[in-house]
CSV table of C-alpha atoms in Angstrom, one decimal:
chain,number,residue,atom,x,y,z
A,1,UNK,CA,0.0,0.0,0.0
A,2,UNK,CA,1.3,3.6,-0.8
A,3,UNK,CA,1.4,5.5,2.1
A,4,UNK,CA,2.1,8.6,0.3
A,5,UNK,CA,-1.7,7.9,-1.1
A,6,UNK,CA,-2.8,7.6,2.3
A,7,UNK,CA,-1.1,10.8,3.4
A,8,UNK,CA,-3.1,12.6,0.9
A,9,UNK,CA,-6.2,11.4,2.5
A,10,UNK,CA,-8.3,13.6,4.6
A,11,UNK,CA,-10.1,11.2,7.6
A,12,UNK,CA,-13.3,12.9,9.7
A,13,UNK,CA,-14.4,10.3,12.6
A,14,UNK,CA,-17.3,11.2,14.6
A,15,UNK,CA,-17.5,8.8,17.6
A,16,UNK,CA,-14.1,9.2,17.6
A,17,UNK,CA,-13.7,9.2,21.5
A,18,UNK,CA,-15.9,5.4,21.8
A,19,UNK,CA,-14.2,2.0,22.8
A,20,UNK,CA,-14.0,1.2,19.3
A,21,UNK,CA,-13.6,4.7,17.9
A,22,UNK,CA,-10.3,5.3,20.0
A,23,UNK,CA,-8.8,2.2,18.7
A,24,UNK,CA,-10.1,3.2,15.1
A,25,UNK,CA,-8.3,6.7,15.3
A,26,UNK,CA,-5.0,5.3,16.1
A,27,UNK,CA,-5.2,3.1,13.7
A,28,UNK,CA,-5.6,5.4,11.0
A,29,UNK,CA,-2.9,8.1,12.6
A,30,UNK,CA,-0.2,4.6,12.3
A,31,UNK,CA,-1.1,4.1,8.6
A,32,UNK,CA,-0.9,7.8,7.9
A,33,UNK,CA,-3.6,9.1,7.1
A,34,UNK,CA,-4.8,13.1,8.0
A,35,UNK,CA,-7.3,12.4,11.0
A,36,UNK,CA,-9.7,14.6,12.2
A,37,UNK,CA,-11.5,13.4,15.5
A,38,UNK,CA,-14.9,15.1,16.3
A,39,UNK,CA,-15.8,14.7,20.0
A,40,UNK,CA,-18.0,15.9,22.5
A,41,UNK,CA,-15.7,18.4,25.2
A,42,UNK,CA,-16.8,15.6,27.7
A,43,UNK,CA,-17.0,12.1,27.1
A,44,UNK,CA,-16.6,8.5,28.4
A,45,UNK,CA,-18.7,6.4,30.8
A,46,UNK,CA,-20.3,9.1,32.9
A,47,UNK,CA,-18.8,11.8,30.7
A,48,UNK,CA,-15.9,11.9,33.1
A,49,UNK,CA,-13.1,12.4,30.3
A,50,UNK,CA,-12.0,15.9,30.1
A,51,UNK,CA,-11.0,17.7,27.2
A,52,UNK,CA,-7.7,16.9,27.9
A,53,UNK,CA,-7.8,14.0,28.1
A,54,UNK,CA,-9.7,13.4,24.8
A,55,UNK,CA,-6.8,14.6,22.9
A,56,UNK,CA,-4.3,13.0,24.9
A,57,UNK,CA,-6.1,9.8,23.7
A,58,UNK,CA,-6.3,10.5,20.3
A,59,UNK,CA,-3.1,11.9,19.9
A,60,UNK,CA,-1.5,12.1,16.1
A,61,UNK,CA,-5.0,13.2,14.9
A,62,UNK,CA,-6.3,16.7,15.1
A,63,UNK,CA,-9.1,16.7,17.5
A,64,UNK,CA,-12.3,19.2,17.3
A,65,UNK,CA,-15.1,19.8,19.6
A,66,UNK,CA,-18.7,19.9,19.0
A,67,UNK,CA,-21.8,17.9,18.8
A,68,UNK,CA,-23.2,15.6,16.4
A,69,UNK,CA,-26.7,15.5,16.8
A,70,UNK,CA,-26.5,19.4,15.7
A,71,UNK,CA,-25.6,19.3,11.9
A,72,UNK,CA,-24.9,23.2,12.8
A,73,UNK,CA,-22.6,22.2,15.0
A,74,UNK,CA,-20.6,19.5,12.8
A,75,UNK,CA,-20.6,21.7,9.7
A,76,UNK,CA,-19.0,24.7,11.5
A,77,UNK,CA,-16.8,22.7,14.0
A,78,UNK,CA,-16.2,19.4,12.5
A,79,UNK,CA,-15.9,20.0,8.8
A,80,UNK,CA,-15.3,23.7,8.5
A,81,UNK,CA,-16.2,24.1,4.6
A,82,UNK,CA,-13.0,21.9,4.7
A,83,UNK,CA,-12.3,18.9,2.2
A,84,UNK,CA,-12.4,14.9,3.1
A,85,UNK,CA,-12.3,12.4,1.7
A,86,UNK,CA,-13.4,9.6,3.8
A,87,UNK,CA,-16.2,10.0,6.9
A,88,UNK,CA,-15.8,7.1,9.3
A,89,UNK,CA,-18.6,6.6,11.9
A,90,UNK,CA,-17.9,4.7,15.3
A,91,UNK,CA,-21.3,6.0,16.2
A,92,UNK,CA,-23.3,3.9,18.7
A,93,UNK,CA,-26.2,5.0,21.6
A,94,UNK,CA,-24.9,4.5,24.6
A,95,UNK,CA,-28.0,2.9,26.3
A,96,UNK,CA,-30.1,1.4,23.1
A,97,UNK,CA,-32.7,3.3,24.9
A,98,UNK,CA,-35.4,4.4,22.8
A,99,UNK,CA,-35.0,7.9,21.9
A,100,UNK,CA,-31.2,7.8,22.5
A,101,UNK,CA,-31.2,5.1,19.5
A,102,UNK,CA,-32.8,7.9,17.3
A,103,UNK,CA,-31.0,10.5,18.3
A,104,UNK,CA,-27.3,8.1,17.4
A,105,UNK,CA,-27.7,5.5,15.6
A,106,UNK,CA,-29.5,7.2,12.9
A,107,UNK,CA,-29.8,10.9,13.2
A,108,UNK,CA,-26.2,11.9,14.3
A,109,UNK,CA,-25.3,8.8,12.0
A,110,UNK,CA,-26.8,10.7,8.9
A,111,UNK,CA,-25.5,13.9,10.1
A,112,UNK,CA,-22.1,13.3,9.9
A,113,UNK,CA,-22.9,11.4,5.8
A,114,UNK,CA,-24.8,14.8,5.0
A,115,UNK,CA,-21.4,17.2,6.5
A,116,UNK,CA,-19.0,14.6,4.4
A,117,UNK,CA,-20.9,15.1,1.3
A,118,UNK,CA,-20.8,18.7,1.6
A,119,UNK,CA,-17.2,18.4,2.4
A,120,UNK,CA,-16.3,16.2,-0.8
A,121,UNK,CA,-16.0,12.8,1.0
A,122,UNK,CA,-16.8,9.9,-1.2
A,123,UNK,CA,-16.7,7.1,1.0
A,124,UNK,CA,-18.0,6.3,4.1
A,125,UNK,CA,-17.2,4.0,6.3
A,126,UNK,CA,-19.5,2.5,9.1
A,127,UNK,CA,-19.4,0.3,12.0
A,128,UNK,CA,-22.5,-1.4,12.7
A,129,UNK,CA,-23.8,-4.3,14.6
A,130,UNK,CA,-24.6,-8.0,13.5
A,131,UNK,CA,-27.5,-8.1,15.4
A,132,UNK,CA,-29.0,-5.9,13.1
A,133,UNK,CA,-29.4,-9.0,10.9
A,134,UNK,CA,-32.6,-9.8,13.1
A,135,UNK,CA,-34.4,-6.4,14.5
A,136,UNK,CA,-36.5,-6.6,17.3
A,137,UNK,CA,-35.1,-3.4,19.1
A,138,UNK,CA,-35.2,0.3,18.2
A,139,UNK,CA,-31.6,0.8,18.1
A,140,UNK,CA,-31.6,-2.4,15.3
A,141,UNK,CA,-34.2,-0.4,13.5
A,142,UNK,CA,-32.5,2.8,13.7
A,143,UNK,CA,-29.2,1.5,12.3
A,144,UNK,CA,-30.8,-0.3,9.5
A,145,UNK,CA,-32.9,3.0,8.5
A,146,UNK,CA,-29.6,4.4,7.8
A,147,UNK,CA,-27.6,1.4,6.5
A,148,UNK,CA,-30.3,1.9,4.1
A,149,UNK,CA,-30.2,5.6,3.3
A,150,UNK,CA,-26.4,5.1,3.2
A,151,UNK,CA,-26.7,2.6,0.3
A,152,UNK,CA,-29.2,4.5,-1.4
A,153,UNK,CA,-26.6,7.4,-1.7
A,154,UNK,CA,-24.2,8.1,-4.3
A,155,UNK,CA,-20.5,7.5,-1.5
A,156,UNK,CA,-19.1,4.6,-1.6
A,157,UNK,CA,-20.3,2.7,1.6
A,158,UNK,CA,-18.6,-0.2,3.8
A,159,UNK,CA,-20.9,-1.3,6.5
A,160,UNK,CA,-19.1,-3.0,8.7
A,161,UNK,CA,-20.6,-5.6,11.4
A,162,UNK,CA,-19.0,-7.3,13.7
A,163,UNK,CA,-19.6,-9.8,15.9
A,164,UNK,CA,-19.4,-9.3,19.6
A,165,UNK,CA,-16.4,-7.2,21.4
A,166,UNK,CA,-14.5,-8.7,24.1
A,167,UNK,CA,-15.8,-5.9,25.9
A,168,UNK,CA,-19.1,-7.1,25.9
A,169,UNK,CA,-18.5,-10.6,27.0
A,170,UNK,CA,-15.8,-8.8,30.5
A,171,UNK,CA,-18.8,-7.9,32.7
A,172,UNK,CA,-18.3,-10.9,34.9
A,173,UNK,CA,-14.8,-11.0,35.3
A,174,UNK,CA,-14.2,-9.3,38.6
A,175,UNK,CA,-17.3,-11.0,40.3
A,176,UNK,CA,-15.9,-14.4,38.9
A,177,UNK,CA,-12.5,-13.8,40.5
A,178,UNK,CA,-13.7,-12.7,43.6
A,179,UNK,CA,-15.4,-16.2,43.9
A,180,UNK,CA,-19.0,-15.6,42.8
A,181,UNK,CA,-20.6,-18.1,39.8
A,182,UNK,CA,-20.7,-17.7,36.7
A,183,UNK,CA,-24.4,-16.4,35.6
A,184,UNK,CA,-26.0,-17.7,32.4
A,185,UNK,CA,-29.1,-18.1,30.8
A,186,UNK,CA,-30.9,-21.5,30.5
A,187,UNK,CA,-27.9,-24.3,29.9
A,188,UNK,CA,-25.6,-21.4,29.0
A,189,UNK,CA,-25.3,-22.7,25.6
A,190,UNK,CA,-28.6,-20.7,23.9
A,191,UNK,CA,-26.3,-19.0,22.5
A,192,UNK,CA,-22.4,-18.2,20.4
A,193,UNK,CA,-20.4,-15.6,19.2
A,194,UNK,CA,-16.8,-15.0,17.6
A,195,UNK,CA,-15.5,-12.0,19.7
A,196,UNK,CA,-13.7,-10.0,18.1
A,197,UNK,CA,-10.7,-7.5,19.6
A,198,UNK,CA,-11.2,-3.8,19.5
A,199,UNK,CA,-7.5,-3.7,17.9
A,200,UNK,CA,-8.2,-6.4,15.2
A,201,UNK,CA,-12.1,-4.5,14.4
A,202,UNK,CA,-9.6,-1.1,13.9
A,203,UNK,CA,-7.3,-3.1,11.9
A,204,UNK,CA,-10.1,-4.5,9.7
A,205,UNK,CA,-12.2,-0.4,9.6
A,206,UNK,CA,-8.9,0.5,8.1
A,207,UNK,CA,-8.5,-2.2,5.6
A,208,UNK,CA,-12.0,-0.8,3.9
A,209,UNK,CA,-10.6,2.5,3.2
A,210,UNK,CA,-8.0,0.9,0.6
A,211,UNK,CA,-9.5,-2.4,-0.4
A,212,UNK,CA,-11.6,-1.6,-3.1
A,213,UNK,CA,-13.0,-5.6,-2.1
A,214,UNK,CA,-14.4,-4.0,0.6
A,215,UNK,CA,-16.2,-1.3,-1.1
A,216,UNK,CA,-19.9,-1.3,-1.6
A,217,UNK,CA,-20.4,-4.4,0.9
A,218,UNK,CA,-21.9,-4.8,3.8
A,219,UNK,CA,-19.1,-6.8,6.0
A,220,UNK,CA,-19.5,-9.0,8.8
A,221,UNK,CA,-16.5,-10.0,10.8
A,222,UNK,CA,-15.7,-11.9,13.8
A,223,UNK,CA,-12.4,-12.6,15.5
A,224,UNK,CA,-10.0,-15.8,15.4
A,225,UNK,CA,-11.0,-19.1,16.5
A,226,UNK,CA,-14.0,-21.1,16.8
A,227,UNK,CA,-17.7,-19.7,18.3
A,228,UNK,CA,-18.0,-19.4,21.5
A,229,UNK,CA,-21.1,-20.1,24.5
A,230,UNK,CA,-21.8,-18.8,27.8
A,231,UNK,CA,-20.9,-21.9,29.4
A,232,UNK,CA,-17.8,-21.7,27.4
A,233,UNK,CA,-16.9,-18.5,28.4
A,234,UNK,CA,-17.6,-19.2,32.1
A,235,UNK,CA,-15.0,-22.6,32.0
A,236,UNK,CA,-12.6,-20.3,30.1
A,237,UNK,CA,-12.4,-17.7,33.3
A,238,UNK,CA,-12.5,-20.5,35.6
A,239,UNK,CA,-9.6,-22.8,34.0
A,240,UNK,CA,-7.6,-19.5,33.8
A,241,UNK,CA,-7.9,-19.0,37.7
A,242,UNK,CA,-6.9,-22.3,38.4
A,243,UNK,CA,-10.9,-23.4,39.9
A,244,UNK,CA,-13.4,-26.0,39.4
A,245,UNK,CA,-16.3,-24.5,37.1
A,246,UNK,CA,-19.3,-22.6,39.2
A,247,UNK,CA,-22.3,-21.1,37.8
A,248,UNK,CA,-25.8,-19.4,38.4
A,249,UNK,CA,-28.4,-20.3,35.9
A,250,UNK,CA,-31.4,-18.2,35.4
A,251,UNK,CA,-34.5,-19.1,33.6
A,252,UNK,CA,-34.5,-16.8,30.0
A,253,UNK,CA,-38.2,-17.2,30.8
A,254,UNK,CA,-37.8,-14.5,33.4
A,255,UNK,CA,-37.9,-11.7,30.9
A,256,UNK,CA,-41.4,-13.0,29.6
A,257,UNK,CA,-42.9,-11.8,32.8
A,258,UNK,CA,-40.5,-8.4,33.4
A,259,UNK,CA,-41.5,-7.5,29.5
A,260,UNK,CA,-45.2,-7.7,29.3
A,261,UNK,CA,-44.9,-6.1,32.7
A,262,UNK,CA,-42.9,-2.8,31.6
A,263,UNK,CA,-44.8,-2.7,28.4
A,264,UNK,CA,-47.9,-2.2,29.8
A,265,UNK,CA,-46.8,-0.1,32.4
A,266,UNK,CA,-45.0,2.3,30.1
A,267,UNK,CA,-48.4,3.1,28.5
A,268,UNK,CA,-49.5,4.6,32.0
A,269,UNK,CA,-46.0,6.0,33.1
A,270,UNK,CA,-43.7,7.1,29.5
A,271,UNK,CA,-40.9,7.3,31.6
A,272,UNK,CA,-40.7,3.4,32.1
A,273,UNK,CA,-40.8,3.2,28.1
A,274,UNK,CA,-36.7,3.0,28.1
A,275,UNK,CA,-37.0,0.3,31.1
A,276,UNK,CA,-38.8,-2.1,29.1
A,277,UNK,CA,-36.5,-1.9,25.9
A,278,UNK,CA,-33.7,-2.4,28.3
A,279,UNK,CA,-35.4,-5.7,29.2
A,280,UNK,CA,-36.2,-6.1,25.7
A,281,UNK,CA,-32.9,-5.9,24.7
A,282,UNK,CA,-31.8,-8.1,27.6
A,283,UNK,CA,-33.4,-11.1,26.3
A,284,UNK,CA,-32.5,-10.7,22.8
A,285,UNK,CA,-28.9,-10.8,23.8
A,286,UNK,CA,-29.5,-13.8,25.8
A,287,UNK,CA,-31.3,-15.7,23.5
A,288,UNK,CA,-29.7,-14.6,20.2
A,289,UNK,CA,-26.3,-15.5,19.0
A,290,UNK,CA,-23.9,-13.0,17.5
A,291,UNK,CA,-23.0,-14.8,14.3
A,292,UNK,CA,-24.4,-14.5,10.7
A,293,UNK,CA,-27.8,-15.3,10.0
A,294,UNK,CA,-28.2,-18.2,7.3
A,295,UNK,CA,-31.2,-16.8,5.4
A,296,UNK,CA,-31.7,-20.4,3.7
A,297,UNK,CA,-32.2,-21.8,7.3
A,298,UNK,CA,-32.9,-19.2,9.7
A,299,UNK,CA,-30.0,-20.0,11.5
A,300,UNK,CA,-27.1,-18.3,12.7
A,301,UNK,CA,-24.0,-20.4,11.2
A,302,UNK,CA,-20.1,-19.9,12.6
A,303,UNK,CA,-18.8,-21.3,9.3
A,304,UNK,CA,-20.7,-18.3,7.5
A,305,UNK,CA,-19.2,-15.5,10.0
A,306,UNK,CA,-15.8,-14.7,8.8
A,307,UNK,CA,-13.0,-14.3,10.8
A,308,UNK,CA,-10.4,-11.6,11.2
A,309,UNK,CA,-7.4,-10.8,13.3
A,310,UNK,CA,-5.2,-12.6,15.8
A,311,UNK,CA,-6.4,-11.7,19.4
A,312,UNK,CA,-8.2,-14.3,21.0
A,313,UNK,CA,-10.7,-14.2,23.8
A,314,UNK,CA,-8.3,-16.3,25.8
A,315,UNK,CA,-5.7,-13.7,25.5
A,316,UNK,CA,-8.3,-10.7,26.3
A,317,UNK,CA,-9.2,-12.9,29.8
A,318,UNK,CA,-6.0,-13.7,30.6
A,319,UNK,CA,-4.7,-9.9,30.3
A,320,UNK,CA,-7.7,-8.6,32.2
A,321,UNK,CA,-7.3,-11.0,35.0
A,322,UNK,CA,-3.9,-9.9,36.0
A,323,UNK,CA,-3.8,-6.2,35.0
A,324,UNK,CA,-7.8,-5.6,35.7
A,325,UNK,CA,-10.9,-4.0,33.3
A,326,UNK,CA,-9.7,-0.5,33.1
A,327,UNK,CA,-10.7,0.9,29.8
A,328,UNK,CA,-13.5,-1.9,29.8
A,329,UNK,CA,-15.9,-0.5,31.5
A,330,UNK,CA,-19.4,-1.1,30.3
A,331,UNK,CA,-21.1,1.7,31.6
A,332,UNK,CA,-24.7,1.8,30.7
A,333,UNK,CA,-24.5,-1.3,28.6
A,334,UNK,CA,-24.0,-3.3,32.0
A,335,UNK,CA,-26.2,-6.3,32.2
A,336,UNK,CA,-24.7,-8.0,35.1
């Protein structure tokens, strides 16, 4: 690859400051590209990262401040009447609440295609979700309305999906090593995914920009390795730590009384409406795996979800479990 070419390439990333984004943006700063990182001043779980911070982080690529959902506020801060030539979006709600899933996943989504338009960019780049193969929850729905739009458009598009993060899969890791169980649904085997590493999912974002395979596609992607369960995953923490297997299981039916519940309840009290997607979106990721969807069979098939990178999940546990979850933290995405 020419990195002279890529020099001459111009980069805008709006979700620049996520747990993918960050790993995204120094991905592309490495390969040389010209980066520009648009960021809200505060960020992070709780929105405790400074401004400061934020560029300390993305450091190598010129950061900017502003806000997304305002298309004001991305034309005069973001792009600046300035030329691009690729829009990236690391773009995701941070709860999959309702109106937040609106507000991200499409509208600040669309935003940033509409600013890279007007700034000349021809290609954008997008990381979405494999679940979206299957949508039974606004945020699906919301991606999918703009996954849409995007193809519709004249840019080149590369939508990318991957499988789950090994972010997603740390939330029991402390409790596990302070000698709590293990908690799955049903038999813990309901479902699989391939997890993929946030530094392999960078590697492969930047791949799309050159590989003209990549262009016009919509691209699943898990990481190395066979799938993997929730019992799996549970034996996998346990055999690192040295300890004989312990878990919790809870009865996936549990959500088919919390759901009709909150649904019903929202109608009388709209502030509950975000409640019952949460529960909503509870049971789909307990009941659904995270590989791709055969649409011959109507099931989801490992062998059909291509892998990428070289990062395994056994790697991810055994680095968190001696150097702890900082960076990791789920934040409102917490389950357990």
């Amino acid at each position: 690859m020419n990195s002279s070419s890529q020099r001459q390439k111009r980069v805008l990333i709006v979700g620049a400051t996520g747990y993918i984004g960050k790993f995204v943006v120094r991905e592309l700063v490495r390969r040389g590209y010209d980066v520009v990182s648009f960021a809200r001043e505060r960020s992070g779980v709780g929105a405790a990262t400074t401004a400061e911070e934020t560029r300390r982080q993305l450091q190598g690529s010129e950061v900017r401040f502003g806000d997304v959902t305002s298309m004001a506020s991305l034309m005069k801060n973001g792009t600046r009447g300035e030329h691009f030539d690729v829009v990236v979006s690391c773009l995701t709600s941070r709860t999959g609440g309702v109106k937040d899933a609106w507000m991200i996943d499409y509208q600040a989504t669309h935003n940033a295609m509409e600013a890279g338009r007007a700034a000349g960019a021809t290609h954008f780049l997008l990381l979405s979700a494999i679940c979206v193969q299957k949508p039974l929850l606004e945020f699906q729905r919301a991606k999918l309305k703009f996954e849409k739009e995007l193809q519709d458009s004249a840019m080149t598009y590369s939508i990318v999906r991957p499988t789950a993060f090994f972010k997603s899969l740390a939330g029991q890791v402390q409790a596990v090593k302070n000698g709590k169980p293990y908690v799955m649904f049903g038999n813990g085997e309901l479902t699989a995914c391939k997890p993929i590493s946030e530094g392999d999912l960078a590697k492969f974002m930047a791949d799309c920009i050159e590989d003209t395979s990549k262009h016009n596609k919509i691209l699943p992607v898990g990481g190395p390795g066979k799938a993997i369960t929730a019992r799996e995953q549970g034996e996998l923490l346990f055999e690192l730590l040295g300890r004989e297997p312990k878990f919790k299981k809870v009865p996936i039916q549990i959500f088919d009384v919390i759901i009709p519940l909150l649904t019903f309840l929202a109608k009388m009290f709209p502030k509950l409406e975000d409640k019952a997607e949460f529960a909503r979106i509870g049971k789909y990721y307990s009941s659904e795996s995270m590989l791709v969807l055969d649409p011959g069979t109507g099931r989801y098939d490992e062998e059909m979800t291509p892998s990428y990178g070289t990062e395994t999940l056994r790697d991810f546990y055994s680095r968190v479990l001696e150097q702890g979850l900082e960076g990791q933290e789920l934040g409102d995405h917490a389950m357990f």
